[in-house]
Amino acid sequence: MLVLSRKEGERISIGPEIEVTVLGIHKGRVRLGFLGPPEVPIHREELQRRIGSDEASHLAVRSRKAKGAKGV
Protein backbone atom coordinates (compact mmCIF):
# COMPACT_ATOMS: atom_id res chain seq x y z
CA MET A 1 0.00 0.00 0.00
CA LEU A 2 1.31 3.42 -0.95
CA VAL A 3 0.68 6.01 1.77
CA LEU A 4 0.80 9.70 0.84
CA SER A 5 0.24 12.96 2.66
CA ARG A 6 -1.53 15.71 0.76
CA LYS A 7 -2.77 19.17 1.67
CA GLU A 8 -6.04 20.70 0.60
CA GLY A 9 -5.99 21.42 -3.14
CA GLU A 10 -3.16 18.98 -3.88
CA ARG A 11 -3.62 16.12 -6.34
CA ILE A 12 -2.57 12.52 -6.87
CA SER A 13 -2.43 10.87 -10.30
CA ILE A 14 -3.29 7.20 -10.75
CA GLY A 15 -2.00 6.24 -14.16
CA PRO A 16 -2.45 8.66 -17.03
CA GLU A 17 -6.25 8.98 -16.77
CA ILE A 18 -7.26 9.20 -13.09
CA GLU A 19 -6.73 12.15 -10.78
CA VAL A 20 -7.66 12.46 -7.10
CA THR A 21 -7.88 15.93 -5.54
CA VAL A 22 -8.09 16.73 -1.83
CA LEU A 23 -11.03 19.13 -1.84
CA GLY A 24 -11.14 19.84 1.85
CA ILE A 25 -10.39 18.69 5.37
CA HIS A 26 -12.88 19.51 8.12
CA LYS A 27 -13.30 18.00 11.61
CA GLY A 28 -11.27 14.91 10.79
CA ARG A 29 -13.07 14.21 7.48
CA VAL A 30 -11.39 14.43 4.11
CA ARG A 31 -13.34 15.34 0.96
CA LEU A 32 -11.88 13.85 -2.20
CA GLY A 33 -12.70 14.56 -5.83
CA PHE A 34 -12.10 11.95 -8.53
CA LEU A 35 -11.62 12.68 -12.20
CA GLY A 36 -11.37 9.86 -14.69
CA PRO A 37 -12.90 8.23 -17.73
CA PRO A 38 -16.59 7.29 -17.42
CA GLU A 39 -15.88 3.61 -18.08
CA VAL A 40 -13.90 3.34 -14.81
CA PRO A 41 -16.38 2.85 -11.94
CA ILE A 42 -15.62 4.62 -8.66
CA HIS A 43 -17.59 3.50 -5.59
CA ARG A 44 -17.37 3.88 -1.83
CA GLU A 45 -16.15 0.65 -0.22
CA GLU A 46 -19.50 -0.26 1.34
CA LEU A 47 -21.27 0.15 -2.00
CA GLN A 48 -18.61 -1.86 -3.82
CA ARG A 49 -19.10 -4.73 -1.36
CA ARG A 50 -22.86 -4.62 -1.97
CA ILE A 51 -22.38 -4.48 -5.74
CA GLY A 52 -20.00 -7.44 -5.52
CA SER A 53 -22.43 -9.52 -3.47
CA ASP A 54 -25.35 -8.56 -5.75
CA GLU A 55 -23.33 -9.60 -8.81
CA ALA A 56 -22.35 -12.89 -7.17
CA SER A 57 -26.02 -13.61 -6.34
CA HIS A 58 -27.06 -12.74 -9.88
CA LEU A 59 -24.40 -15.03 -11.36
CA ALA A 60 -25.44 -17.89 -9.06
CA VAL A 61 -29.08 -17.54 -10.18
CA ARG A 62 -28.03 -17.47 -13.85
CA SER A 63 -25.88 -20.55 -13.32
CA ARG A 64 -28.74 -22.48 -11.67
CA LYS A 65 -31.10 -21.46 -14.49
CA ALA A 66 -28.58 -22.55 -17.12
CA LYS A 67 -28.12 -25.94 -15.43
CA GLY A 68 -31.90 -26.38 -15.26
CA ALA A 69 -32.29 -25.52 -18.94
CA LYS A 70 -29.77 -28.22 -19.95
CA GLY A 71 -31.95 -30.93 -18.44
CA VAL A 72 -34.91 -30.03 -20.69
PDB file of C-alpha atoms in Angstrom:
ATOM      1  CA  MET A   1       0.000   0.000   0.000  1.00  0.00           C
ATOM      2  CA  LEU A   2       1.306   3.417  -0.947  1.00  0.00           C
ATOM      3  CA  VAL A   3       0.680   6.014   1.772  1.00  0.00           C
ATOM      4  CA  LEU A   4       0.801   9.700   0.839  1.00  0.00           C
ATOM      5  CA  SER A   5       0.239  12.963   2.663  1.00  0.00           C
ATOM      6  CA  ARG A   6      -1.529  15.711   0.758  1.00  0.00           C
ATOM      7  CA  LYS A   7      -2.766  19.171   1.673  1.00  0.00           C
ATOM      8  CA  GLU A   8      -6.038  20.699   0.596  1.00  0.00           C
ATOM      9  CA  GLY A   9      -5.988  21.424  -3.137  1.00  0.00           C
ATOM     10  CA  GLU A  10      -3.163  18.977  -3.877  1.00  0.00           C
ATOM     11  CA  ARG A  11      -3.618  16.119  -6.337  1.00  0.00           C
ATOM     12  CA  ILE A  12      -2.568  12.517  -6.868  1.00  0.00           C
ATOM     13  CA  SER A  13      -2.428  10.870 -10.297  1.00  0.00           C
ATOM     14  CA  ILE A  14      -3.294   7.197 -10.754  1.00  0.00           C
ATOM     15  CA  GLY A  15      -2.004   6.240 -14.164  1.00  0.00           C
ATOM     16  CA  PRO A  16      -2.448   8.663 -17.029  1.00  0.00           C
ATOM     17  CA  GLU A  17      -6.249   8.977 -16.775  1.00  0.00           C
ATOM     18  CA  ILE A  18      -7.262   9.201 -13.091  1.00  0.00           C
ATOM     19  CA  GLU A  19      -6.727  12.151 -10.779  1.00  0.00           C
ATOM     20  CA  VAL A  20      -7.656  12.459  -7.101  1.00  0.00           C
ATOM     21  CA  THR A  21      -7.875  15.928  -5.543  1.00  0.00           C
ATOM     22  CA  VAL A  22      -8.086  16.727  -1.830  1.00  0.00           C
ATOM     23  CA  LEU A  23     -11.030  19.131  -1.842  1.00  0.00           C
ATOM     24  CA  GLY A  24     -11.138  19.842   1.852  1.00  0.00           C
ATOM     25  CA  ILE A  25     -10.386  18.685   5.373  1.00  0.00           C
ATOM     26  CA  HIS A  26     -12.885  19.511   8.120  1.00  0.00           C
ATOM     27  CA  LYS A  27     -13.303  18.003  11.606  1.00  0.00           C
ATOM     28  CA  GLY A  28     -11.270  14.905  10.790  1.00  0.00           C
ATOM     29  CA  ARG A  29     -13.069  14.208   7.484  1.00  0.00           C
ATOM     30  CA  VAL A  30     -11.390  14.431   4.111  1.00  0.00           C
ATOM     31  CA  ARG A  31     -13.341  15.340   0.963  1.00  0.00           C
ATOM     32  CA  LEU A  32     -11.876  13.853  -2.204  1.00  0.00           C
ATOM     33  CA  GLY A  33     -12.703  14.560  -5.827  1.00  0.00           C
ATOM     34  CA  PHE A  34     -12.103  11.945  -8.529  1.00  0.00           C
ATOM     35  CA  LEU A  35     -11.618  12.684 -12.203  1.00  0.00           C
ATOM     36  CA  GLY A  36     -11.368   9.857 -14.695  1.00  0.00           C
ATOM     37  CA  PRO A  37     -12.896   8.232 -17.731  1.00  0.00           C
ATOM     38  CA  PRO A  38     -16.586   7.294 -17.417  1.00  0.00           C
ATOM     39  CA  GLU A  39     -15.877   3.608 -18.076  1.00  0.00           C
ATOM     40  CA  VAL A  40     -13.899   3.343 -14.808  1.00  0.00           C
ATOM     41  CA  PRO A  41     -16.379   2.853 -11.944  1.00  0.00           C
ATOM     42  CA  ILE A  42     -15.620   4.618  -8.664  1.00  0.00           C
ATOM     43  CA  HIS A  43     -17.589   3.503  -5.588  1.00  0.00           C
ATOM     44  CA  ARG A  44     -17.367   3.879  -1.825  1.00  0.00           C
ATOM     45  CA  GLU A  45     -16.151   0.646  -0.223  1.00  0.00           C
ATOM     46  CA  GLU A  46     -19.500  -0.261   1.343  1.00  0.00           C
ATOM     47  CA  LEU A  47     -21.273   0.152  -2.003  1.00  0.00           C
ATOM     48  CA  GLN A  48     -18.609  -1.859  -3.825  1.00  0.00           C
ATOM     49  CA  ARG A  49     -19.103  -4.727  -1.363  1.00  0.00           C
ATOM     50  CA  ARG A  50     -22.863  -4.617  -1.966  1.00  0.00           C
ATOM     51  CA  ILE A  51     -22.377  -4.480  -5.741  1.00  0.00           C
ATOM     52  CA  GLY A  52     -20.002  -7.444  -5.524  1.00  0.00           C
ATOM     53  CA  SER A  53     -22.432  -9.519  -3.469  1.00  0.00           C
ATOM     54  CA  ASP A  54     -25.352  -8.563  -5.748  1.00  0.00           C
ATOM     55  CA  GLU A  55     -23.332  -9.597  -8.813  1.00  0.00           C
ATOM     56  CA  ALA A  56     -22.346 -12.892  -7.165  1.00  0.00           C
ATOM     57  CA  SER A  57     -26.018 -13.609  -6.338  1.00  0.00           C
ATOM     58  CA  HIS A  58     -27.058 -12.736  -9.881  1.00  0.00           C
ATOM     59  CA  LEU A  59     -24.397 -15.029 -11.360  1.00  0.00           C
ATOM     60  CA  ALA A  60     -25.441 -17.892  -9.064  1.00  0.00           C
ATOM     61  CA  VAL A  61     -29.076 -17.540 -10.176  1.00  0.00           C
ATOM     62  CA  ARG A  62     -28.033 -17.468 -13.849  1.00  0.00           C
ATOM     63  CA  SER A  63     -25.877 -20.555 -13.324  1.00  0.00           C
ATOM     64  CA  ARG A  64     -28.735 -22.477 -11.672  1.00  0.00           C
ATOM     65  CA  LYS A  65     -31.096 -21.460 -14.488  1.00  0.00           C
ATOM     66  CA  ALA A  66     -28.575 -22.553 -17.120  1.00  0.00           C
ATOM     67  CA  LYS A  67     -28.119 -25.939 -15.431  1.00  0.00           C
ATOM     68  CA  GLY A  68     -31.897 -26.383 -15.259  1.00  0.00           C
ATOM     69  CA  ALA A  69     -32.289 -25.524 -18.943  1.00  0.00           C
ATOM     70  CA  LYS A  70     -29.766 -28.216 -19.953  1.00  0.00           C
ATOM     71  CA  GLY A  71     -31.954 -30.931 -18.445  1.00  0.00           C
ATOM     72  CA  VAL A  72     -34.912 -30.026 -20.686  1.00  0.00           C
TER      73      VAL A  72
END
